[in-house]
Coordinates of C-alpha atoms in Angstrom, one line a residue:
Chain B
X1 CA 55.6 5.3 -22.3
X2 CA 57.4 6.4 -19.2
X3 CA 55.8 8.9 -17.0
X4 CA 57.0 12.4 -17.3
X5 CA 57.4 12.7 -13.6
X6 CA 57.6 9.8 -11.3
X7 CA 57.8 10.0 -7.5
X8 CA 58.7 6.8 -5.6
X9 CA 58.3 6.8 -1.9
X10 CA 59.6 10.3 -1.6
X11 CA 60.1 11.5 2.0
X12 CA 62.0 14.1 3.9
X13 CA 62.7 14.2 7.5
X14 CA 63.3 17.6 9.2
X15 CA 64.9 16.4 12.4
X16 CA 62.0 14.1 13.3
X17 CA 59.2 16.0 11.4
X18 CA 58.3 14.2 8.2
X19 CA 56.9 17.0 6.0
X20 CA 56.6 14.6 3.1
X21 CA 56.2 11.1 4.2
X22 CA 56.4 8.5 1.4
X23 CA 54.7 10.1 -1.6
X24 CA 54.4 8.0 -4.7
X25 CA 52.8 9.3 -7.9
X26 CA 53.1 9.2 -11.6
X27 CA 52.3 12.2 -13.9
X28 CA 51.9 11.2 -17.5
X29 CA 53.3 13.1 -20.5
X30 CA 51.4 16.3 -21.1
X31 CA 49.2 15.8 -18.1
X32 CA 48.2 18.6 -15.8
X33 CA 48.0 17.5 -12.3
X34 CA 46.7 19.6 -9.4
X35 CA 48.0 19.2 -5.9
X36 CA 45.5 20.0 -3.2
X37 CA 46.0 20.0 0.5
X38 CA 45.6 22.1 3.6
X39 CA 48.4 24.3 4.9
X40 CA 51.2 22.1 6.1
X41 CA 50.1 19.1 3.9
X42 CA 53.5 19.2 2.2
X43 CA 52.7 20.6 -1.2
X44 CA 55.5 23.2 -1.4
X45 CA 57.9 20.8 0.3
X46 CA 57.1 18.2 -2.4
X47 CA 58.0 20.8 -5.0
X48 CA 61.2 21.6 -3.2
X49 CA 62.1 17.9 -3.2
X50 CA 61.4 17.6 -7.0
X51 CA 63.4 20.7 -7.9
X52 CA 66.3 20.0 -5.6
X53 CA 65.9 22.9 -3.2
X54 CA 65.5 20.4 -0.4
X55 CA 67.2 17.0 -0.5
X56 CA 65.0 13.9 0.0
X57 CA 66.0 11.6 2.8
X58 CA 64.2 8.7 1.2
X59 CA 62.7 7.8 -2.2
X60 CA 63.4 8.8 -5.8
X61 CA 62.4 11.4 -8.3
X62 CA 62.4 10.4 -12.0
X63 CA 62.1 12.9 -14.7
X64 CA 61.4 11.3 -18.1
X65 CA 62.7 8.1 -16.6
X66 CA 65.9 9.7 -15.5
X67 CA 66.8 9.6 -11.8
X68 CA 67.5 13.2 -10.6
X69 CA 67.3 12.5 -6.9
X70 CA 70.0 14.5 -5.0
X71 CA 71.3 16.5 -8.0
X72 CA 71.9 20.2 -7.6
X73 CA 69.2 22.6 -8.5
X74 CA 70.6 23.8 -11.8
X75 CA 71.3 20.2 -12.9
X76 CA 67.7 19.2 -12.2
X77 CA 66.6 22.3 -14.2
X78 CA 68.7 21.2 -17.1
X79 CA 67.1 17.7 -16.8
X80 CA 63.9 19.4 -17.8
X81 CA 62.2 20.7 -14.6
X82 CA 61.0 24.3 -14.6
X83 CA 59.6 25.9 -11.5
X84 CA 57.5 28.9 -10.7
X85 CA 57.6 30.0 -7.1
X86 CA 54.7 31.3 -5.1
X87 CA 56.3 34.8 -5.0
X88 CA 56.8 35.8 -8.6
X89 CA 60.5 35.9 -9.4
X90 CA 61.7 37.5 -12.6
X91 CA 64.8 39.6 -13.3
X92 CA 63.6 43.0 -12.4
X93 CA 66.5 45.0 -13.8
X94 CA 66.2 43.4 -17.3
X95 CA 63.6 44.1 -19.9
X96 CA 60.8 41.6 -20.6
X97 CA 62.6 40.5 -23.8
X98 CA 65.9 40.0 -22.0
X99 CA 64.1 38.0 -19.3
X100 CA 62.9 35.6 -22.0
X101 CA 66.3 35.6 -23.7
X102 CA 67.9 34.5 -20.5
X103 CA 65.3 31.7 -20.1
X104 CA 65.8 30.7 -23.7
X105 CA 69.5 30.0 -23.7
X106 CA 69.9 26.3 -24.5
X107 CA 73.5 26.1 -23.5
X108 CA 74.1 26.9 -19.9
X109 CA 77.8 27.4 -19.7
X110 CA 79.5 30.8 -19.6
X111 CA 81.7 30.2 -22.6
X112 CA 78.9 29.2 -24.9
X113 CA 77.1 32.4 -24.0
X114 CA 79.9 34.8 -25.0
X115 CA 78.1 35.7 -28.1
X116 CA 75.6 38.3 -29.1
X117 CA 72.7 37.7 -31.5
X118 CA 69.9 35.2 -31.2
X119 CA 69.3 32.8 -34.1
X120 CA 66.3 33.3 -36.3
X121 CA 64.4 30.4 -34.9
X122 CA 65.1 31.6 -31.4
X123 CA 63.8 35.1 -32.3
X124 CA 60.7 33.6 -33.8
X125 CA 60.0 31.5 -30.7
X126 CA 60.6 34.5 -28.5
X127 CA 58.0 36.5 -30.4
X128 CA 55.6 33.6 -30.2
X129 CA 55.9 33.4 -26.4
X130 CA 55.5 37.1 -26.0
X131 CA 52.2 36.8 -27.9
X132 CA 51.1 33.8 -25.8
X133 CA 51.6 35.7 -22.5
X134 CA 50.2 38.9 -24.0
X135 CA 53.2 41.1 -23.2
X136 CA 54.2 42.1 -26.8
X137 CA 53.6 45.8 -25.9
X138 CA 55.8 45.5 -22.8
X139 CA 58.7 43.7 -24.5
X140 CA 61.1 46.6 -23.9
X141 CA 59.9 47.5 -20.5
X142 CA 61.9 46.7 -17.4
X143 CA 60.4 43.7 -15.7
X144 CA 60.4 45.4 -12.3
X145 CA 57.8 47.8 -13.6
X146 CA 55.2 45.2 -14.6
X147 CA 52.0 44.7 -12.7
X148 CA 51.6 41.7 -10.4
X149 CA 49.7 39.8 -13.0
X150 CA 52.0 40.7 -15.8
X151 CA 55.0 39.5 -13.7
X152 CA 53.3 36.2 -13.2
X153 CA 52.7 35.8 -16.9
X154 CA 56.3 36.7 -17.7
X155 CA 57.4 34.0 -15.4
X156 CA 55.1 31.5 -17.1
X157 CA 56.5 32.7 -20.4
X158 CA 60.0 32.1 -19.1
X159 CA 59.0 28.5 -18.2
X160 CA 57.5 28.0 -21.7
X161 CA 60.6 29.3 -23.5
X162 CA 62.9 27.4 -21.2
X163 CA 61.1 24.4 -22.7
X164 CA 61.0 22.4 -19.5
X165 CA 59.3 19.1 -19.9
X166 CA 58.0 19.2 -16.4
X167 CA 56.7 22.5 -15.0
X168 CA 56.0 23.0 -11.3
X169 CA 53.7 25.9 -10.5
X170 CA 53.2 27.0 -7.0
X171 CA 49.9 29.0 -6.6
X172 CA 50.1 30.7 -10.0
X173 CA 47.0 32.8 -9.3
X174 CA 47.9 34.0 -5.8
X175 CA 47.0 37.7 -5.4
X176 CA 45.4 38.0 -8.9
X177 CA 42.1 39.7 -9.9
X178 CA 39.4 37.6 -11.4
X179 CA 40.3 38.8 -14.9
X180 CA 43.9 38.0 -14.4
X181 CA 43.1 34.6 -13.0
X182 CA 41.0 33.8 -16.1
X183 CA 43.9 34.8 -18.4
X184 CA 46.3 32.7 -16.3
X185 CA 44.0 29.7 -16.7
X186 CA 44.0 30.3 -20.4
X187 CA 47.8 30.4 -20.5
X188 CA 48.1 27.3 -18.4
X189 CA 45.6 25.4 -20.6
X190 CA 47.8 26.2 -23.6
X191 CA 50.8 24.7 -21.8
X192 CA 49.0 21.4 -21.4
X193 CA 50.0 18.7 -23.8
X194 CA 53.3 20.3 -24.7
X195 CA 54.5 20.4 -21.1
X196 CA 53.7 18.2 -18.1
X197 CA 52.4 20.3 -15.3
X198 CA 52.2 20.0 -11.5
X199 CA 50.1 22.8 -10.0
X200 CA 49.5 23.7 -6.4
X201 CA 46.4 25.8 -6.2
X202 CA 43.7 26.8 -3.7
X203 CA 41.3 28.6 -5.8
X204 CA 38.7 25.9 -6.6
X205 CA 37.0 27.8 -9.4
X206 CA 40.5 27.9 -11.1
X207 CA 41.2 24.3 -10.3
X208 CA 38.0 23.3 -12.1
X209 CA 39.0 25.4 -15.1
X210 CA 42.3 23.6 -15.5
X211 CA 42.3 20.3 -13.6
X212 CA 42.2 16.8 -15.1
X213 CA 43.4 14.8 -12.2
X214 CA 43.9 15.9 -8.6
X215 CA 46.1 14.5 -6.0
X216 CA 45.2 15.4 -2.4
X217 CA 48.0 15.5 0.1
X218 CA 47.3 15.3 3.8
X219 CA 50.1 15.4 6.5
X220 CA 52.7 14.5 4.0
X221 CA 50.9 11.6 2.4
X222 CA 48.7 11.0 -0.6
X223 CA 45.1 10.9 0.7
X224 CA 43.3 10.5 -2.6
X225 CA 43.8 10.8 -6.3
X226 CA 41.3 11.2 -9.1
X227 CA 39.2 13.6 -11.2
X228 CA 37.4 16.6 -9.8
X229 CA 34.1 14.8 -9.3
X230 CA 35.8 11.9 -7.6
X231 CA 37.7 14.2 -5.2
X232 CA 34.7 16.3 -4.5
X233 CA 32.8 13.2 -3.3
X234 CA 35.6 11.5 -1.5
X235 CA 34.6 11.2 2.1
X236 CA 38.1 11.3 3.6
X237 CA 39.0 14.3 1.6
X238 CA 35.9 16.1 2.7
X239 CA 36.7 15.3 6.3
X240 CA 40.4 16.2 6.1
X241 CA 40.4 19.2 4.0
X242 CA 37.3 20.5 2.3
X243 CA 35.0 20.5 5.3
X244 CA 31.4 19.7 5.2
X245 CA 30.5 22.0 2.2
X246 CA 32.7 20.1 -0.2
X247 CA 34.4 22.0 -3.0
X248 CA 32.6 25.3 -3.1
Chain G
X1 CA 67.2 48.6 -25.9
X2 CA 66.3 50.4 -29.1
X3 CA 67.7 52.9 -31.5
X4 CA 68.8 56.2 -30.1
X5 CA 69.9 54.8 -26.8
X6 CA 72.3 52.2 -28.2
X7 CA 73.7 54.9 -30.5
X8 CA 74.4 57.5 -27.9
X9 CA 76.1 54.8 -25.8
X10 CA 78.4 54.0 -28.6
X11 CA 79.2 57.7 -29.1
X12 CA 79.8 58.2 -25.4
X13 CA 82.5 55.6 -25.6
X14 CA 83.9 56.8 -28.9
X15 CA 84.0 60.4 -27.7
X16 CA 85.8 59.4 -24.5
X17 CA 88.4 57.5 -26.5
X18 CA 89.0 60.4 -28.9
X19 CA 89.3 62.8 -25.9
X20 CA 91.9 60.5 -24.3
X21 CA 94.0 60.3 -27.4
X22 CA 93.8 64.0 -28.0
X23 CA 94.9 65.1 -24.5
X24 CA 98.7 65.0 -25.4
X25 CA 97.9 67.9 -27.7
X26 CA 97.1 70.2 -24.9
X27 CA 99.2 69.1 -21.9
X28 CA 102.8 68.8 -21.0
X29 CA 104.5 65.6 -20.0
X30 CA 104.3 66.1 -16.3
X31 CA 100.6 66.7 -16.5
X32 CA 100.1 63.7 -18.8
X33 CA 102.0 61.5 -16.3
X34 CA 99.5 62.5 -13.6
X35 CA 96.6 61.9 -15.9
X36 CA 97.9 58.5 -16.8
X37 CA 97.8 57.6 -13.1
X38 CA 94.1 58.7 -13.0
X39 CA 93.4 56.6 -16.1
X40 CA 94.7 53.6 -14.1
X41 CA 92.2 54.5 -11.4
X42 CA 89.6 54.7 -14.1
X43 CA 90.3 51.1 -15.0
X44 CA 89.8 50.3 -11.3
X45 CA 86.4 52.1 -11.4
X46 CA 85.4 50.0 -14.4
X47 CA 86.5 46.8 -12.6
X48 CA 84.4 47.7 -9.6
X49 CA 81.4 48.5 -11.9
X50 CA 81.7 45.1 -13.5
X51 CA 81.4 43.2 -10.2
X52 CA 79.3 45.6 -8.2
X53 CA 77.0 47.0 -10.8
X54 CA 76.6 44.1 -13.1
X55 CA 77.1 41.1 -10.8
X56 CA 75.8 42.7 -7.7
X57 CA 78.9 41.6 -5.8
X58 CA 80.5 44.3 -3.7
X59 CA 84.2 43.5 -3.5
X60 CA 85.7 45.6 -0.7
X61 CA 89.1 44.2 -1.5
X62 CA 89.7 45.1 -5.1
X63 CA 92.9 46.6 -3.9
X64 CA 94.3 43.1 -3.5
X65 CA 94.2 42.5 -7.3
X66 CA 95.6 46.0 -8.0
X67 CA 98.3 45.4 -5.4
X68 CA 99.3 42.0 -7.0
X69 CA 99.5 43.6 -10.4
X70 CA 101.6 46.5 -9.0
X71 CA 104.0 44.3 -7.1
X72 CA 104.5 41.8 -9.9
X73 CA 105.4 44.6 -12.3
X74 CA 107.5 46.4 -9.7
X75 CA 109.5 43.3 -9.0
X76 CA 110.4 42.9 -12.6
X77 CA 111.2 46.6 -13.0
X78 CA 113.2 46.6 -9.7
X79 CA 115.5 44.0 -11.2
X80 CA 116.0 46.3 -14.2
X81 CA 117.0 49.3 -12.2
X82 CA 120.6 50.5 -12.2
X83 CA 121.2 49.9 -8.5
X84 CA 120.0 46.3 -8.7
X85 CA 122.5 45.6 -11.5
X86 CA 125.4 47.1 -9.5
X87 CA 125.6 44.8 -6.5
X88 CA 128.6 42.8 -7.8
X89 CA 126.6 39.7 -8.8
X90 CA 126.0 38.2 -12.2
X91 CA 122.3 38.5 -11.5
X92 CA 120.6 41.8 -10.4
X93 CA 120.0 42.0 -6.7
X94 CA 117.5 44.6 -5.2
X95 CA 119.3 47.0 -2.9
X96 CA 117.0 46.5 0.0
X97 CA 117.8 42.8 0.1
X98 CA 121.4 43.7 0.9
X99 CA 120.2 45.8 3.8
X100 CA 118.0 43.0 5.0
X101 CA 120.4 40.1 4.5
X102 CA 121.8 38.1 7.3
X103 CA 125.6 38.7 7.8
X104 CA 127.5 36.4 5.5
X105 CA 124.6 35.7 3.1
X106 CA 125.7 35.3 -0.5
X107 CA 125.0 38.3 -2.7
X108 CA 122.9 36.2 -5.1
X109 CA 119.3 36.6 -6.0
X110 CA 118.7 32.9 -5.3
X111 CA 119.6 33.0 -1.6
X112 CA 120.5 36.4 -0.3
X113 CA 117.3 36.5 1.9
X114 CA 114.9 33.8 2.8
X115 CA 112.5 33.5 -0.2
X116 CA 114.5 35.8 -2.4
X117 CA 114.5 32.9 -5.0
X118 CA 110.9 33.9 -5.7
X119 CA 112.3 36.9 -7.5
X120 CA 114.3 34.8 -10.0
X121 CA 111.6 34.5 -12.7
X122 CA 111.1 38.3 -12.6
X123 CA 114.5 38.8 -14.3
X124 CA 112.5 38.5 -17.4
X125 CA 110.2 41.6 -17.4
X126 CA 107.4 39.7 -19.2
X127 CA 107.0 37.5 -16.1
X128 CA 106.0 40.6 -14.3
X129 CA 103.5 41.6 -17.0
X130 CA 102.0 38.2 -17.2
X131 CA 101.8 37.5 -13.5
X132 CA 100.3 41.0 -12.9
X133 CA 97.2 40.0 -15.0
X134 CA 97.0 36.2 -14.7
X135 CA 97.6 35.8 -11.0
X136 CA 94.7 38.1 -9.9
X137 CA 92.5 36.2 -12.3
X138 CA 93.5 32.8 -11.0
X139 CA 93.2 34.0 -7.4
X140 CA 89.8 35.5 -8.1
X141 CA 88.8 32.3 -9.8
X142 CA 89.7 30.2 -6.7
X143 CA 88.1 32.8 -4.3
X144 CA 84.9 32.9 -6.5
X145 CA 84.6 29.1 -6.7
X146 CA 84.8 28.9 -2.9
X147 CA 82.7 32.0 -2.0
X148 CA 80.0 31.8 -4.7
X149 CA 80.1 28.0 -4.7
X150 CA 79.0 28.1 -1.0
X151 CA 76.2 30.4 -2.1
X152 CA 77.7 33.2 0.0
X153 CA 76.3 36.6 -1.1
X154 CA 75.7 40.2 -0.2
X155 CA 77.6 41.8 2.7
X156 CA 79.4 38.5 3.5
X157 CA 81.3 38.6 0.3
X158 CA 82.3 42.2 1.1
X159 CA 83.5 41.1 4.6
X160 CA 85.5 38.2 3.2
X161 CA 87.2 40.3 0.5
X162 CA 87.9 43.0 3.0
X163 CA 89.5 40.6 5.4
X164 CA 91.6 39.1 2.7
X165 CA 93.2 42.3 1.4
X166 CA 94.1 43.2 5.0
X167 CA 95.6 39.8 5.5
X168 CA 97.8 40.1 2.4
X169 CA 98.8 43.6 3.5
X170 CA 100.0 42.2 6.8
X171 CA 102.0 39.6 5.0
X172 CA 103.6 42.0 2.6
X173 CA 104.6 44.5 5.2
X174 CA 105.9 41.7 7.4
X175 CA 108.0 40.1 4.7
X176 CA 110.5 42.9 4.8
X177 CA 113.5 40.9 3.3
X178 CA 111.3 39.9 0.4
X179 CA 109.1 43.0 -0.2
X180 CA 110.9 45.9 1.5
X181 CA 107.9 46.0 3.9
X182 CA 106.4 49.4 4.5
X183 CA 108.7 51.2 2.2
X184 CA 107.4 49.3 -0.8
X185 CA 109.4 49.0 -4.0
X186 CA 111.0 52.2 -5.3
X187 CA 113.8 53.1 -7.7
X188 CA 112.5 51.0 -10.5
X189 CA 113.7 50.6 -14.1
X190 CA 111.7 51.2 -17.2
X191 CA 109.5 48.8 -19.1
X192 CA 111.2 48.0 -22.5
X193 CA 109.3 46.7 -25.5
X194 CA 111.1 46.0 -28.7
X195 CA 113.8 48.4 -27.7
X196 CA 111.4 51.2 -26.8
X197 CA 111.8 52.3 -23.2
X198 CA 108.7 53.5 -21.5
X199 CA 109.9 56.6 -19.8
X200 CA 107.1 57.5 -17.3
X201 CA 107.3 61.1 -18.4
X202 CA 107.1 60.5 -22.1
X203 CA 104.0 60.7 -24.2
X204 CA 104.5 57.1 -25.3
X205 CA 103.8 55.9 -21.8
X206 CA 100.6 58.0 -21.6
X207 CA 99.4 56.5 -24.9
X208 CA 100.2 53.0 -23.5
X209 CA 97.9 53.6 -20.6
X210 CA 95.2 55.5 -22.6
X211 CA 95.0 52.7 -25.2
X212 CA 94.9 50.1 -22.5
X213 CA 92.0 51.9 -20.8
X214 CA 90.1 52.3 -24.1
X215 CA 90.5 48.6 -24.8
X216 CA 89.4 47.6 -21.3
X217 CA 86.3 49.8 -21.5
X218 CA 85.4 48.7 -25.0
X219 CA 85.9 45.0 -24.3
X220 CA 84.1 45.1 -20.9
X221 CA 81.2 46.9 -22.5
X222 CA 81.0 44.2 -25.2
X223 CA 81.4 41.5 -22.6
X224 CA 78.3 42.7 -20.6
X225 CA 76.4 43.0 -23.9
X226 CA 76.8 39.3 -24.7
X227 CA 74.3 36.8 -23.6
X228 CA 76.6 35.8 -20.7
X229 CA 76.5 39.4 -19.6
X230 CA 72.7 39.4 -19.6
X231 CA 72.7 36.2 -17.7
X232 CA 75.1 37.7 -15.2
X233 CA 72.7 40.6 -14.6
X234 CA 69.9 38.1 -14.3
X235 CA 71.8 36.4 -11.5
X236 CA 72.2 39.8 -9.8
X237 CA 68.4 40.3 -9.9
X238 CA 67.4 36.8 -8.8
X239 CA 70.0 34.1 -8.4
X240 CA 67.3 31.6 -7.5
X241 CA 65.4 32.2 -10.8
X242 CA 68.7 31.8 -12.7
X243 CA 69.4 28.6 -10.9
X244 CA 66.0 27.2 -11.8
X245 CA 66.6 28.1 -15.4
X246 CA 69.5 25.7 -15.3
X247 CA 72.4 28.2 -14.9
X248 CA 75.4 27.4 -12.8
X249 CA 75.1 30.8 -11.1
X250 CA 78.5 30.5 -9.2
X251 CA 80.2 29.9 -12.5
X252 CA 78.9 33.2 -14.0
X253 CA 79.8 35.2 -10.8
X254 CA 83.2 33.6 -10.7
X255 CA 83.9 34.3 -14.4
X256 CA 83.1 38.0 -14.1
X257 CA 84.8 38.3 -10.7
X258 CA 88.0 36.9 -12.4
X259 CA 87.7 39.3 -15.4
X260 CA 87.3 42.2 -12.9
X261 CA 90.4 41.0 -11.0
X262 CA 92.4 40.8 -14.2
X263 CA 91.5 44.4 -15.0
X264 CA 92.5 45.6 -11.6
X265 CA 95.8 43.7 -11.9
X266 CA 96.4 45.4 -15.3
X267 CA 95.6 48.7 -13.7
X268 CA 98.2 48.0 -10.9
X269 CA 100.8 47.0 -13.5
X270 CA 100.3 50.2 -15.6
X271 CA 100.2 52.3 -12.4
X272 CA 103.7 51.1 -11.5
X273 CA 105.0 51.8 -15.0
X274 CA 103.7 55.3 -14.7
X275 CA 104.5 56.1 -11.0
X276 CA 107.7 54.1 -10.6
X277 CA 106.8 52.6 -7.2
X278 CA 104.7 49.9 -5.6
X279 CA 103.6 50.4 -2.0
X280 CA 101.7 48.4 0.6
X281 CA 99.3 51.4 0.8
X282 CA 97.7 49.8 -2.3
X283 CA 96.5 47.1 0.0
X284 CA 95.0 49.4 2.6
X285 CA 91.3 49.2 3.2
X286 CA 90.8 52.9 2.5
X287 CA 92.1 52.5 -1.0
X288 CA 89.7 49.7 -1.8
X289 CA 86.8 51.7 -0.4
X290 CA 87.8 54.8 -2.3
X291 CA 87.4 52.8 -5.5
X292 CA 83.9 51.9 -4.5
X293 CA 83.2 55.6 -4.0
X294 CA 84.5 56.4 -7.5
X295 CA 82.3 53.8 -9.0
X296 CA 79.2 55.0 -7.0
X297 CA 79.7 58.6 -8.0
X298 CA 80.4 57.8 -11.7
X299 CA 77.6 55.2 -11.8
X300 CA 78.1 51.6 -11.0
X301 CA 75.6 50.5 -13.6
X302 CA 77.9 51.9 -16.3
X303 CA 81.4 50.8 -17.0
X304 CA 82.3 54.1 -18.7
X305 CA 80.5 56.1 -16.0
X306 CA 82.5 54.4 -13.2
X307 CA 85.8 55.0 -15.1
X308 CA 84.9 58.7 -15.7
X309 CA 83.9 59.0 -12.0
X310 CA 87.3 57.8 -10.9
X311 CA 89.2 60.1 -13.3
X312 CA 87.1 63.2 -12.4
X313 CA 87.3 62.7 -8.7
X314 CA 91.1 62.3 -8.8
X315 CA 91.5 65.4 -11.1
X316 CA 89.4 67.4 -8.7
X317 CA 91.4 66.1 -5.8
X318 CA 94.6 67.1 -7.5
X319 CA 93.3 70.6 -8.0
X320 CA 92.0 70.9 -4.5
X321 CA 95.2 69.7 -2.9
X322 CA 96.9 72.7 -4.5
X323 CA 94.7 75.0 -2.4
X324 CA 96.1 74.6 1.1
X325 CA 92.9 75.4 3.0
X326 CA 91.1 72.6 1.2
X327 CA 93.7 69.9 1.7
X328 CA 92.4 68.9 5.1
X329 CA 88.8 69.2 4.1
X330 CA 89.2 67.0 1.1
X331 CA 88.3 63.8 2.9
X332 CA 85.2 65.4 4.2
X333 CA 84.3 66.7 0.7
X334 CA 84.6 63.3 -0.9
X335 CA 82.6 61.8 1.9
X336 CA 79.9 64.3 1.4
X337 CA 80.0 63.8 -2.4
X338 CA 79.4 60.1 -1.8
X339 CA 76.5 60.7 0.5
X340 CA 74.9 63.2 -1.8
X341 CA 75.3 60.9 -4.8
X342 CA 73.9 57.9 -3.1
X343 CA 70.8 59.9 -2.0
X344 CA 70.1 62.1 -5.0
X345 CA 71.8 60.2 -7.9
X346 CA 71.6 56.6 -6.9
X347 CA 72.7 55.6 -10.4
X348 CA 75.6 58.1 -10.4
X349 CA 76.6 60.6 -13.0
X350 CA 76.1 58.0 -15.8
X351 CA 72.5 57.4 -14.7
X352 CA 71.9 61.2 -14.5
X353 CA 73.4 61.7 -18.0
X354 CA 71.3 58.8 -19.3
X355 CA 68.1 60.5 -18.2
X356 CA 69.1 63.9 -19.5
X357 CA 69.9 62.6 -22.9
X358 CA 66.6 60.7 -23.0
X359 CA 64.7 63.9 -22.3
X360 CA 66.5 65.6 -25.2
X361 CA 65.9 62.6 -27.5
X362 CA 62.1 63.1 -27.3
X363 CA 59.2 62.1 -25.1
X364 CA 59.0 58.5 -26.4
X365 CA 62.6 57.7 -25.7
X366 CA 62.4 59.6 -22.4
X367 CA 59.6 57.4 -21.3
X368 CA 61.5 54.3 -22.2
X369 CA 64.6 55.6 -20.4
X370 CA 62.6 56.6 -17.3
X371 CA 61.5 53.0 -17.2
X372 CA 65.0 51.8 -17.7
X373 CA 66.1 54.0 -14.8
X374 CA 63.5 52.2 -12.7
X375 CA 61.2 55.0 -11.7

């Protein structure tokens, strides 16, 4: 089976500074991969390269075996890459339900969206996702009025309903309370299997909750890759990133 | 959006339509002619709401599209005027072209002044009607593709549109032999449809404009209620998020920008039928900015609200200008009105009405509305 997401020697050169410097990795179908790394290791830049926000100067990105390197952002999104940014970004003037409706539309062109009602199966799926992210009671509320945690969950729900095969999550628990973090972990665990996930996260307790395999980046390169135990005991990782205490 | 809200929205539109159609029962033809002009402005308000309120794109050059619509119609009607037909040629020739012609130039529409051949297709009045609506849409489509395609947004779009309308104004006033320059196009004939002449001071012409406005408002409202309309509002709130959901954001912005331009073109066309002149003052910056004020006061988040805002402000202005002491002060009054609305009623009269109705409809709906209003 082809890997859901395949990076091959991916690199970007910002006038001499190589923020990502030859990263190769393969994420299998339905896998949840955590990206670790100190500030400046190139985690967010790597996501920018995959999603098309930044153009790679070298290397390739393959999504479900299809080369998407250098495509424009919305085309990469249509190829099956969904992304959640570090700062939650939803449509604040629309209701929660409308946010999901926008994310759900399968046909992206203006003309095919000059219609009103959702189909029955679409409505059913929308209800399902509302339940999964626990926002049924908020469906008719304007998204701009949601709490921080709720906003993050709505954005996760939008990625679910968008049905992206590969989902990139940049620090999904940033700024969350413990309770919210736990619920987020639950939502993310439900995404596993159906979607392939690449998650940047610093909260180690959270990483242990969700991680199968971890890839550690350091100065734009892959330093190590393996399961939690392997990474925790990896001497170079300890030296480069975790410090002497290891993963707390 | 649930139950009572959707209903009252529908009744607001229906009530407005009934009111417009009933006006001829209470007013004379001169008054109706004046109201018809305001209805054209109402259409402009709706066009501004569509781009500014729903797409988040503040076009400070909407007058460009209004002007194109007006000039296209005026060219066709000019060729139908009595004076144009009396210049001793087989084809009609506008009187001002004679005054601007080089000595010895043939009195023919094809070649009396440089570029006068551009008028040839306008001998058929429907050329004017079609160009008035289609050309603004095409032009807006091209502008949109370039501006939005480059991911230009916010104030920069306003600056570009503003510069463009001034540029076109310069060209129009400069091309005296072709456009009659500062004087504009006056002494026009009447639009004739199936033998019916649209006398600007007849009720038929008022109905033409009223029905056009009702259709524009109804269709625009339906358009923003489609999924495409929701997606457009989504791009307004976060174009990045929309992009990462796989939407070609510039395509959505361009589509609605073009629709708005077509509406403005239609407004310009109807305005000429009613007022019997086209003037480069339509292309002045102050006119385009005035439209934005109408929409802001009426409520840019509501297509009906913006239209009503435009109509009301102009009605008030007409009354005020009859009181001599207030004529000079009018500009200050409208400026003040704008400032007060922006500070105290950021969602305009429509947003205010929205909240009031909600309060009447009961606490549950009120809560929902309050949330919708973003408090």
